[in-house]
CSV table of C-alpha atoms in Angstrom, one decimal:
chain,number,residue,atom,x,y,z
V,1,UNK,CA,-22.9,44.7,-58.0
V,2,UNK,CA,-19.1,45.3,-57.8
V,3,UNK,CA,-16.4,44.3,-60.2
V,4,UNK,CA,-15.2,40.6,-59.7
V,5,UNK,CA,-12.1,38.5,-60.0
V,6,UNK,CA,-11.9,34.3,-59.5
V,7,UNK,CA,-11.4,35.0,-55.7
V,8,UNK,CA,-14.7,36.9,-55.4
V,9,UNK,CA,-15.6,40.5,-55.3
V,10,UNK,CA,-12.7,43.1,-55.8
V,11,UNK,CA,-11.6,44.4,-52.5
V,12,UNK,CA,-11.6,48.7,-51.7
V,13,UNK,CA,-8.4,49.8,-50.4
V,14,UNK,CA,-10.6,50.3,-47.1
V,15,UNK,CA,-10.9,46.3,-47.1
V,16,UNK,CA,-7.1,45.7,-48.3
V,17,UNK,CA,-5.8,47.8,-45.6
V,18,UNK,CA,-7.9,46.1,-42.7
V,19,UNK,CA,-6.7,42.2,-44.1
V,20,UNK,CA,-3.3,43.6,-44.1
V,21,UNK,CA,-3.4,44.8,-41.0
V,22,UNK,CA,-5.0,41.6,-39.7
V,23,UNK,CA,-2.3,38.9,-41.8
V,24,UNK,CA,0.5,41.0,-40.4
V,25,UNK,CA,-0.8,40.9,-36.5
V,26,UNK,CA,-1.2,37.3,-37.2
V,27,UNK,CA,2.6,36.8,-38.8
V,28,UNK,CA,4.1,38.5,-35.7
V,29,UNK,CA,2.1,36.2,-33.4
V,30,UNK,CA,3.0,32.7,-35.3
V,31,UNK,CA,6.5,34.3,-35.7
V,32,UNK,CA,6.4,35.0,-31.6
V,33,UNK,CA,5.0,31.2,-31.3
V,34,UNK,CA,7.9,29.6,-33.7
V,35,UNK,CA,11.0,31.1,-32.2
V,36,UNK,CA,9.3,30.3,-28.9
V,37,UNK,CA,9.1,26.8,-29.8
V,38,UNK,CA,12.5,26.9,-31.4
V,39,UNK,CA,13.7,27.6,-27.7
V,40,UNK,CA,11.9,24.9,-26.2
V,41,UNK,CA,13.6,23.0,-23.8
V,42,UNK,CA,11.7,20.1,-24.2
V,43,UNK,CA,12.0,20.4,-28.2
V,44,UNK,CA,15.9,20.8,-28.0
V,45,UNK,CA,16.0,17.5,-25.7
V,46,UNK,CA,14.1,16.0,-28.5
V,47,UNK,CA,16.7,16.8,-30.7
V,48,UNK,CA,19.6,16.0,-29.0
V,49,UNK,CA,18.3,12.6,-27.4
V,50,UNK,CA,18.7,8.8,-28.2
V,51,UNK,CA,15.2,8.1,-28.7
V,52,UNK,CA,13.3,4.9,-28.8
V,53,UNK,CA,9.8,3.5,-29.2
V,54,UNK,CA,7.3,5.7,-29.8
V,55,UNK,CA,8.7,8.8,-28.9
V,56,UNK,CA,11.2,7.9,-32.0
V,57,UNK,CA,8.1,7.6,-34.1
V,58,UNK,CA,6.0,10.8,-33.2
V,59,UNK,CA,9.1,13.2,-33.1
V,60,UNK,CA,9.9,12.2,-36.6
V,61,UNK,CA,6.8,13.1,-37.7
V,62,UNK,CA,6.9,16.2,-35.7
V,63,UNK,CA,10.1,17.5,-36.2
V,64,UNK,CA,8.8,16.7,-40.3
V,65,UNK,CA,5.7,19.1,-39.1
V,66,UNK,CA,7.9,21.6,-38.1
V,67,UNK,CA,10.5,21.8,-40.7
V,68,UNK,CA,7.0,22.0,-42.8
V,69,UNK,CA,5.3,24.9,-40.2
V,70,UNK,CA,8.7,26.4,-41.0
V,71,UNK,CA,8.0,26.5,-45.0
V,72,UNK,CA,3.9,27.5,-44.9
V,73,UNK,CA,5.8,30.8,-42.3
V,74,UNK,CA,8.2,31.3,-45.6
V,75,UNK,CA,5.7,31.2,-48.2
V,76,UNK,CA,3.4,32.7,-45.9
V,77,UNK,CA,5.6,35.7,-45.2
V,78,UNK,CA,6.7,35.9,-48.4
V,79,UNK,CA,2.8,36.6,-49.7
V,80,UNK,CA,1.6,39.2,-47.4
V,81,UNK,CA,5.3,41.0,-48.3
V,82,UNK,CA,4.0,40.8,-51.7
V,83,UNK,CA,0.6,42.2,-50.9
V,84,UNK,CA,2.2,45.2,-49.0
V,85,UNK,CA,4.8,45.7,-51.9
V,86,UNK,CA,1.1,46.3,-54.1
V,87,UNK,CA,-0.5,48.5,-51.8
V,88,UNK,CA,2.6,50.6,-50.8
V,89,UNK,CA,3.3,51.4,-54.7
V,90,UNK,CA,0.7,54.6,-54.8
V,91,UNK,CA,-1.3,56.1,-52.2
V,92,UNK,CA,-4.4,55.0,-54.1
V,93,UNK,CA,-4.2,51.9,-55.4
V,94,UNK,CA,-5.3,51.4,-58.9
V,95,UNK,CA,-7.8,48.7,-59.9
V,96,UNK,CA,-5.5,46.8,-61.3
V,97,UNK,CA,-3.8,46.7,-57.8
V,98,UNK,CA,-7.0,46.4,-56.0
V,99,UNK,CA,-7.5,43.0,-58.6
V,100,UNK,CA,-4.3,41.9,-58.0
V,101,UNK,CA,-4.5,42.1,-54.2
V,102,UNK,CA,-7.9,40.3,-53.6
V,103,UNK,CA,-5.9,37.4,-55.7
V,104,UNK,CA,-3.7,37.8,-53.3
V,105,UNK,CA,-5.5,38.2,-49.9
V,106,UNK,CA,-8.3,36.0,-50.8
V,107,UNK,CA,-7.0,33.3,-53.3
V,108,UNK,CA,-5.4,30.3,-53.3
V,109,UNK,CA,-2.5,31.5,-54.7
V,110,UNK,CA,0.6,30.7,-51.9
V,111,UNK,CA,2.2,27.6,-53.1
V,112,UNK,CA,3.9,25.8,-50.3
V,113,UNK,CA,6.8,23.2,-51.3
V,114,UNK,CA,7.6,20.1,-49.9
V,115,UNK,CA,3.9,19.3,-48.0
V,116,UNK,CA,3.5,15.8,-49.2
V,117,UNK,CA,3.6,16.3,-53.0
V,118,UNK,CA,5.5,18.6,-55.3
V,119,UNK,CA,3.3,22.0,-53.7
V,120,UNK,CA,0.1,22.9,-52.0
V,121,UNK,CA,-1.5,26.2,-52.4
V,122,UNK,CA,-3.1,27.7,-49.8
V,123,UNK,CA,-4.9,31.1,-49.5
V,124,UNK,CA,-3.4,32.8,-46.9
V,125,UNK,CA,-6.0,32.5,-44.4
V,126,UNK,CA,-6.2,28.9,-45.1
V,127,UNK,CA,-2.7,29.1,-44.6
V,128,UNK,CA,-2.6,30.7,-40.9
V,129,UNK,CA,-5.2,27.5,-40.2
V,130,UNK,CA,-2.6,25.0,-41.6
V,131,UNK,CA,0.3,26.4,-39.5
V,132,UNK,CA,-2.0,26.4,-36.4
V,133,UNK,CA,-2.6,23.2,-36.9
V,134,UNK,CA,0.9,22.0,-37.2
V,135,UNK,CA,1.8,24.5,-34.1
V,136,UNK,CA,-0.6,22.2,-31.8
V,137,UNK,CA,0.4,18.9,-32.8
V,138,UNK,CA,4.1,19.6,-32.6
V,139,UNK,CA,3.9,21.7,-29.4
V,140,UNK,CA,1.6,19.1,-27.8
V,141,UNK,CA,4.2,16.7,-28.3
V,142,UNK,CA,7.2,18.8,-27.3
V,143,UNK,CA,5.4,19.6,-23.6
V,144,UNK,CA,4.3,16.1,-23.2
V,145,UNK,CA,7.9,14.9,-23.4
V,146,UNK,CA,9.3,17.9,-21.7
V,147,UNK,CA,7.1,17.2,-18.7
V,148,UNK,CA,7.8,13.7,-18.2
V,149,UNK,CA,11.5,14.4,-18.4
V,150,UNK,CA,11.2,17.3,-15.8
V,151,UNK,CA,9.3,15.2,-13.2
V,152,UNK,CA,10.1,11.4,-13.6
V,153,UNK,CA,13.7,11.3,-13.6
V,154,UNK,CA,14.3,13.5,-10.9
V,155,UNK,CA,11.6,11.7,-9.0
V,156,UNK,CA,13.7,8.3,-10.3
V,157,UNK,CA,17.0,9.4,-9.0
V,158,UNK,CA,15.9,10.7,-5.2
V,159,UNK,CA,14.3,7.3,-5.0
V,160,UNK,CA,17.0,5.8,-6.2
V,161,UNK,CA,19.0,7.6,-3.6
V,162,UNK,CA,16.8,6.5,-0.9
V,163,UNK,CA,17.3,3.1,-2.2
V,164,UNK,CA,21.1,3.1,-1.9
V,165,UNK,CA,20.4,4.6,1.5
V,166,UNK,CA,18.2,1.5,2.4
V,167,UNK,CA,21.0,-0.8,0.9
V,168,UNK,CA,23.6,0.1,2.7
V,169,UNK,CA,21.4,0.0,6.1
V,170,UNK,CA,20.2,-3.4,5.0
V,171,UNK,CA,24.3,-4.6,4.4
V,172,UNK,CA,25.0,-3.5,8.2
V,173,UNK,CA,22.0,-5.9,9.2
V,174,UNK,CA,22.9,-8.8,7.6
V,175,UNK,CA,20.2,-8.5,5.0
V,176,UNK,CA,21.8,-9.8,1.7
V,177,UNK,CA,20.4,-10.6,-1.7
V,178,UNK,CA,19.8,-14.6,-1.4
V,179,UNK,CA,19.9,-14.5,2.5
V,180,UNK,CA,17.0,-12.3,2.8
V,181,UNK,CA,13.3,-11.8,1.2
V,182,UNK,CA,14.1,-8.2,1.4
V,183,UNK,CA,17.4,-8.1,0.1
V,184,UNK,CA,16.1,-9.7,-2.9
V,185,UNK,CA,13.1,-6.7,-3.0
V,186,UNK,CA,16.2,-4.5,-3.2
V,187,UNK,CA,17.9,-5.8,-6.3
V,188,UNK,CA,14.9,-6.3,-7.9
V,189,UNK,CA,13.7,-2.1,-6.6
V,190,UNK,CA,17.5,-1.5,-8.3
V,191,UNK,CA,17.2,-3.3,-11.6
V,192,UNK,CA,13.1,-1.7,-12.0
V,193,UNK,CA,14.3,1.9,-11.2
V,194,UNK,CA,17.9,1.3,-13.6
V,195,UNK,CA,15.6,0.2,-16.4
V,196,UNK,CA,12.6,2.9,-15.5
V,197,UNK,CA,15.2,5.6,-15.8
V,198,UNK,CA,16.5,4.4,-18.9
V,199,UNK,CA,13.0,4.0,-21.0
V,200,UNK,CA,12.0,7.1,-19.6
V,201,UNK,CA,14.7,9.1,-20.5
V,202,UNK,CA,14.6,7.6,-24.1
V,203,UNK,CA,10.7,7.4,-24.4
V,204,UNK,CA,9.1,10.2,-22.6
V,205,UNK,CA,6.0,9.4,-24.7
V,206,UNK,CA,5.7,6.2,-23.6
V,207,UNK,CA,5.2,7.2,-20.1
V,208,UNK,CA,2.2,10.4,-20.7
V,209,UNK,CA,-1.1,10.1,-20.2
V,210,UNK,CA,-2.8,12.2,-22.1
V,211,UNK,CA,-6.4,14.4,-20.4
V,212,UNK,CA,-9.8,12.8,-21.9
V,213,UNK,CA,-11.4,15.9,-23.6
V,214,UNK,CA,-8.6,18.3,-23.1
V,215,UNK,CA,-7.5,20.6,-26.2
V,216,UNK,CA,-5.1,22.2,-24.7
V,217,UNK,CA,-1.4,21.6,-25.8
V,218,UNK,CA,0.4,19.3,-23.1
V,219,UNK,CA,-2.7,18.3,-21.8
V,220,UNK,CA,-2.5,15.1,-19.9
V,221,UNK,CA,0.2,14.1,-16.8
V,222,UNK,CA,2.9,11.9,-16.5
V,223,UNK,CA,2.4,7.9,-16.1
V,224,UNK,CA,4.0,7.3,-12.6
V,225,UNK,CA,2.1,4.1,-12.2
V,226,UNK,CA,5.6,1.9,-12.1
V,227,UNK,CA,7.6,4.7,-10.1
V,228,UNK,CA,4.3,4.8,-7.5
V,229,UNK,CA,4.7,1.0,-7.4
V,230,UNK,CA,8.7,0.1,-6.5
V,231,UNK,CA,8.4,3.5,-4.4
V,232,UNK,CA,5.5,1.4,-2.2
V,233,UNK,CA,7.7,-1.8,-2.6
V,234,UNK,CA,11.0,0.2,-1.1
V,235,UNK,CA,8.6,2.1,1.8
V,236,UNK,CA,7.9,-1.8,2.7
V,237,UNK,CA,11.2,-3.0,2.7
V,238,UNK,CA,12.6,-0.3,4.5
V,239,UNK,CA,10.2,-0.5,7.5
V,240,UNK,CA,11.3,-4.4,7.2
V,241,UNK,CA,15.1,-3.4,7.6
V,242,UNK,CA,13.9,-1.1,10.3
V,243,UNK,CA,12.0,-3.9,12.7
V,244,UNK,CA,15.1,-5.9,12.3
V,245,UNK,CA,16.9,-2.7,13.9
V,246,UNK,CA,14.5,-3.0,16.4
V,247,UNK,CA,15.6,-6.2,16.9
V,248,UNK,CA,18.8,-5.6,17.2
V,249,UNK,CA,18.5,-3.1,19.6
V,250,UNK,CA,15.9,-5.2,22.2
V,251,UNK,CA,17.0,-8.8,21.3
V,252,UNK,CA,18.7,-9.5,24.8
V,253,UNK,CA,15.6,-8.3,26.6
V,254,UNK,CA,12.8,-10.0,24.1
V,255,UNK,CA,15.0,-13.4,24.8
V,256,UNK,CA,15.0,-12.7,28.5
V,257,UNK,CA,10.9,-12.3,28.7
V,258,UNK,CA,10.7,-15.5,26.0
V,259,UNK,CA,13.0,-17.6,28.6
V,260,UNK,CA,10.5,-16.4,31.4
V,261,UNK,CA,7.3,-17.1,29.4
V,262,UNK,CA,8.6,-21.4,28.8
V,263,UNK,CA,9.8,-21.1,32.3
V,264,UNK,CA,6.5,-20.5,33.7
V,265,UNK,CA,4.9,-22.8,31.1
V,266,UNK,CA,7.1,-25.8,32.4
V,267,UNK,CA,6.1,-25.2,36.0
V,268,UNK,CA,2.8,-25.2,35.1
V,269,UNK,CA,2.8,-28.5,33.3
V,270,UNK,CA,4.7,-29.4,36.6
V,271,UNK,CA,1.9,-28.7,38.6
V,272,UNK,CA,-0.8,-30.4,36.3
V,273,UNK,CA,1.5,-33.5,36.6
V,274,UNK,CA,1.9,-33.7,40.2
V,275,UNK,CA,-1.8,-32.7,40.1
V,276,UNK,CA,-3.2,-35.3,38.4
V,277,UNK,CA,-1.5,-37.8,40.3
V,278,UNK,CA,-3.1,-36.1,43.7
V,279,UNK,CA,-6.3,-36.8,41.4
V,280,UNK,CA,-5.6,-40.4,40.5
V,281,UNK,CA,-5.3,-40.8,44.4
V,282,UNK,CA,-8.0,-39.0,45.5
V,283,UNK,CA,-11.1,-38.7,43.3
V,284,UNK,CA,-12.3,-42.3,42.0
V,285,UNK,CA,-13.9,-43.4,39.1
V,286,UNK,CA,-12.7,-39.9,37.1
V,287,UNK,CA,-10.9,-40.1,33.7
V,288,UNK,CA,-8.1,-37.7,34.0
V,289,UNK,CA,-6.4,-36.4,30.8
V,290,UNK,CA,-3.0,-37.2,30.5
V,291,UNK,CA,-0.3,-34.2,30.8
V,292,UNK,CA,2.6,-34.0,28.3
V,293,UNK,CA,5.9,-33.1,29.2
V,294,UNK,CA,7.3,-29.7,27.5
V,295,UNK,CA,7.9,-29.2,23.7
V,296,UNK,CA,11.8,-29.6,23.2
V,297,UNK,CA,11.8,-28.1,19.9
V,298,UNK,CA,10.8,-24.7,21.7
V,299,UNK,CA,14.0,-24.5,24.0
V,300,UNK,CA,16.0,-25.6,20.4
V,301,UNK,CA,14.7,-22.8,18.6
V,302,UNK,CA,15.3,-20.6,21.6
V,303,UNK,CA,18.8,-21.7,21.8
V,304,UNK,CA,19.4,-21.2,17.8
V,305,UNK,CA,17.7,-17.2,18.7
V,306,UNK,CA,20.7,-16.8,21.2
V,307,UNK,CA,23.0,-18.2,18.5
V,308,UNK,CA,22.2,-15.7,15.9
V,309,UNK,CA,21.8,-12.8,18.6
V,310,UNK,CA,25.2,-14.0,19.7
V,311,UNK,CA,26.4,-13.8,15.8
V,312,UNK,CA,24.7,-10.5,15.0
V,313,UNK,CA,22.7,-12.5,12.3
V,314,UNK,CA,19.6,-9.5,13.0
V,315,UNK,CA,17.7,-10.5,9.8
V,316,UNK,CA,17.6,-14.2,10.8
V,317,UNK,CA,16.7,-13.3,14.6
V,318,UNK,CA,13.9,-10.7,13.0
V,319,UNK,CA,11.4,-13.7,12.3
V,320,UNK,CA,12.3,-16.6,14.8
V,321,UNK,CA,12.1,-14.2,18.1
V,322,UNK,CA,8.1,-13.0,16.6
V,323,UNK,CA,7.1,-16.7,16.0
V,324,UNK,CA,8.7,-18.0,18.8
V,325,UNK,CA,7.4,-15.1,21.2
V,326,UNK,CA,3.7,-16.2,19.9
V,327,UNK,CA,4.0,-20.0,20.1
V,328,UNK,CA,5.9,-19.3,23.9
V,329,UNK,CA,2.3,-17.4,24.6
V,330,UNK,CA,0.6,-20.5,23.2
V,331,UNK,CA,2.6,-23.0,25.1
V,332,UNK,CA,2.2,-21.3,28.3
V,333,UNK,CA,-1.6,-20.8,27.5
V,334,UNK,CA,-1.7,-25.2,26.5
V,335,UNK,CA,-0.5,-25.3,30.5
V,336,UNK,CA,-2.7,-23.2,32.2
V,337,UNK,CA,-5.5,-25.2,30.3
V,338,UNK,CA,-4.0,-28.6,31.4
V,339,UNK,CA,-4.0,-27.4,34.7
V,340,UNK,CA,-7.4,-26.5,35.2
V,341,UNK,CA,-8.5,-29.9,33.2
V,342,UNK,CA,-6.5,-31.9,35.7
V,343,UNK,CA,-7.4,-30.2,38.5
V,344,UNK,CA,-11.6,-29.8,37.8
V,345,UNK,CA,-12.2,-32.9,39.8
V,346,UNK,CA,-10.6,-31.7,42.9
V,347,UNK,CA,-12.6,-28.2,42.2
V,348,UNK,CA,-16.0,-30.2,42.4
V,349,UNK,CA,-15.1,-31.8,45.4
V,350,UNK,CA,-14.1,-28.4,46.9
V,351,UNK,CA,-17.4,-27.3,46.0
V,352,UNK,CA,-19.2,-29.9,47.3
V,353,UNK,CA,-17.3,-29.3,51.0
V,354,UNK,CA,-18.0,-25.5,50.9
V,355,UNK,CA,-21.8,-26.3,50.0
V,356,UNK,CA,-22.2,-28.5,52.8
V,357,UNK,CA,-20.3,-26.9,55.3
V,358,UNK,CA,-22.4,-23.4,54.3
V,359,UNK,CA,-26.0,-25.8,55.1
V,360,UNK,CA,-24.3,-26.4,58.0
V,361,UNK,CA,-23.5,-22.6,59.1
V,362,UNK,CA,-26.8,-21.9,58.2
V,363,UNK,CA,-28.9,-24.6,60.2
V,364,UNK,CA,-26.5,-23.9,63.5
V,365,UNK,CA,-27.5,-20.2,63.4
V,366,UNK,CA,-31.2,-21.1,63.3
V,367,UNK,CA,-30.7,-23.2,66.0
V,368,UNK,CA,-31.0,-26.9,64.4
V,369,UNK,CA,-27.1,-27.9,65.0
V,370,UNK,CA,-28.5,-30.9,67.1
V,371,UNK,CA,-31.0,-32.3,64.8
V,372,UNK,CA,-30.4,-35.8,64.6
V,373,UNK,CA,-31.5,-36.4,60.7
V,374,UNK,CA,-29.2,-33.5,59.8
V,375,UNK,CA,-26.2,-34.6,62.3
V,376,UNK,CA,-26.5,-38.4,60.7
V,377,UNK,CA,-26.6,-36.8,56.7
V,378,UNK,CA,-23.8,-34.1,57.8
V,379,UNK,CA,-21.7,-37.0,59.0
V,380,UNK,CA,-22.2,-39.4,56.0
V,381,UNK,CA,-22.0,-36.6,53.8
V,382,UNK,CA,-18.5,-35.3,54.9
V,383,UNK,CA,-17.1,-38.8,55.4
V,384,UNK,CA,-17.5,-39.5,51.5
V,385,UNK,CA,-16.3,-35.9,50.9
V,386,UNK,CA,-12.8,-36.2,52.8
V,387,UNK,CA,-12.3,-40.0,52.8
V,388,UNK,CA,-9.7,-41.3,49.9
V,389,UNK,CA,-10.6,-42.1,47.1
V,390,UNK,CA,-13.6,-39.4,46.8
V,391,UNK,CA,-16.3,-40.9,44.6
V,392,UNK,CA,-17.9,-37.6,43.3
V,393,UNK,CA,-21.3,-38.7,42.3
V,394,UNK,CA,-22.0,-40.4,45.2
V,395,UNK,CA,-20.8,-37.8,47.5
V,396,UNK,CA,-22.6,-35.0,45.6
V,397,UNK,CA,-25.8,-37.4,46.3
V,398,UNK,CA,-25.3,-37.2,49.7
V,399,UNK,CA,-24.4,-33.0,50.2
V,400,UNK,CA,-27.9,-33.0,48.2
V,401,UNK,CA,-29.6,-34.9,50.8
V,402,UNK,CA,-28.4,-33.1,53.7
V,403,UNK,CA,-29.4,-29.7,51.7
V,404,UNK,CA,-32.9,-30.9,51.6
V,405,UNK,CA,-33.0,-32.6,55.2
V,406,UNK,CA,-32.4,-28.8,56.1
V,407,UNK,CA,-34.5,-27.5,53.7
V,408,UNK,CA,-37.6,-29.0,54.8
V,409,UNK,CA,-36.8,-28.3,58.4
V,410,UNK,CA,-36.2,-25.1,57.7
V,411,UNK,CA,-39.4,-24.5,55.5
V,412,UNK,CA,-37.0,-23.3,52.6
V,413,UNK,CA,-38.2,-24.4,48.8
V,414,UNK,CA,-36.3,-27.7,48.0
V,415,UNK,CA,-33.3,-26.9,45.6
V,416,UNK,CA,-33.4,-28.7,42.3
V,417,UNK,CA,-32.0,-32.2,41.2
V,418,UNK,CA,-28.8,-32.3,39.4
V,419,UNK,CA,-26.7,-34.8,37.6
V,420,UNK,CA,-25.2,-35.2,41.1
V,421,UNK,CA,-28.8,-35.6,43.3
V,422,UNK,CA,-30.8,-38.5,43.9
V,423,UNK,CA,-33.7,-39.5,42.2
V,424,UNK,CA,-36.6,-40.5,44.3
């Protein structure tokens, strides 16, 4: 069993040489990683900005981390030039050196000021642990802030670019903040991005999602979740400003195919008016619905398009000529229905003459023209048909009894009774 000190069993000058060989690869590497993190971008940025919230908080502490990393490198470079002061006094070191260097190497004998209390000691590998420690927690922090500052507030100020862009586009329009939905989406876009800019730039933190399960320093991405959202909100406003450019551009035409579209909706109701008074005088006993004359308010709100058009007032044009172009497609659609309504009686009885004058195609061709039973229902049948008024049920009675006079002559299968046929 070997000699012994406190820190364990004495090192040989074989082991000595190896840990110092080790401890000094390790002080040029934290040494490389310090200055490197002196230079930071992000960590001069930290030092040189107005900060707020809970990037105000962290760096505090952090910049406290690193003054500290700063000491524990002192004290720790300040050991192992001890330890090599010991072993470079003789080419063989002496027990007592060999003693006095596993004190070194292995104990806890670096004291390291200002780390909470009065000192800590630290052995020095315990010590290379501590400063990694503080290395990853401070360097974390510095590339968390430095990437939200490299990618939000550029990404801020293009948008906010493309926003004076849209503005200005919107003010040639006519769409104005308290005139216009959308030029009230713009002043709200402005004031979100001005005040987005601002917290970023003086909380980074604030805006840094951090990566579940990630060790790495930095690990995590920037919160765009606000910037993602006016971005959206401008995208929609700016397609908005566009269709009332579109406006602008086909107004004259869009007004000339709306005037068209009530023009042909009015003649229509025309015809179902002068159509159901031909009903009225022709068909009897039939309840004709009423037609009404054309909507007024629609030719007023056509006018008030031509007004703004005439005015250039685009964004109020925008959503009058789209409403009125689909209630015009309604109106004229309300017409056409009247008009087949009014006119269905009239439609029956045209039926009712083709259907009899077909039965009496047919029976000439066979040769039963002549037939007296047929001749007499023909005649009675086409008297009710074209005499004025035309009572439909009754005449549809008597069409039915010719088609079965001929029927049964011509050895044909009856047809079926209707609501219009006999019963017998």
């Amino acid at each position: 069993m070997g000699v012994t000190d406190p820190a364990g069993p004495v090192m040989d000058r074989d082991e000595v040489d190896r840990a110092l060989a080790r401890l000094g690869a390790e002080h040029e590497a934290i040494e490389t990683s310090l200055l490197a993190l002196q230079d930071h971008a992000g960590r001069r940025l930290l030092e040189g900005a107005a900060l707020t919230g809970v990037t105000q908080e962290r760096w505090a502490a952090a910049d406290a981390s690193i003054t500290l990393l700063w000491s524990c490198f002192d004290a720790y470079a300040a050991a192992l030039r001890s330890a090599r002061e010991i072993r470079s006094r003789r080419r063989w070191s002496s027990r007592d050196d060999l003693v006095e260097l596993t004190g070194l190497l292995r104990g806890e004998t670096v004291a390291v000021p200002g780390a909470g209390r009065l000192s800590e000691s630290y052995s020095l590998t315990g010590l290379v642990d501590r400063m990694n420690e503080l290395y990853a927690t401070s360097l974390d922090l510095v590339v968390a802030a430095d990437a939200v500052w490299s990618a939000l507030p550029a990404r801020i100020d293009l948008l906010a670019a493309e926003l004076q862009r849209t503005r200005r586009l919107a003010h040639s329009v006519g769409v104005r903040p308290g005139e216009h939905p959308a030029g009230d989406d713009l002043e709200r876009i402005t004031r979100t991005l001005t005040a987005l800019r601002e917290d970023v730039v003086s909380d980074p933190l604030a805006f840094w999602v951090p990566a579940e399960g990630s060790s790495a320093p930095g690990g995590g991405r920037p919160d765009t979740t606000v910037y993602d959202r006016e971005a959206r909100a401008l995208e929609d406003v700016r397609r908005e400003i566009e269709a009332v450019l579109t406006v602008r551009q086909d107004a004259e035409a869009r007004l000339i195919r709306l005037r068209d579209v009530l023009s042909r909706a009015d003649r229509t109701l025309a015809e179902a008016r002068t159509a159901r008074g031909e009903v009225l005088a022709k068909i009897a006993a039939t309840e004709v619905p009423v037609v009404s004359g054309p909507p007024t308010v629609l030719q007023e709100r056509l006018a008030a398009a031509a007004e703004y058009r005439r005015k250039a007032q685009w964004h109020r044009l925008s959503p009058l000529l789209e409403a009125l172009e689909q209630q015009a497609e309604d109106e004229l659609l309300r017409a056409r229905e009247s008009l087949t309504a009014v006119t269905a009686p009239l439609a029956v009885r045209a039926e009712l003459r083709g259907r009899l004058d077909a039965y009496k195609a047919k029976v000439a061709r066979l040769g039963y023209a002549e037939d007296p039973l047929l001749v007499e229902r023909y005649d009675t049948a086409r008297r009710m048909l074209w005499s004025a008024p035309c009572d439909l049920r009754v005449a549809g009675q008597a069409v039915l009894r010719y088609q079965r006079a001929a029927q049964e002559l011509l050895g044909t299968p009856r047809v079926p009774e209707d609501d219009r046929g006999e019963r017998s």
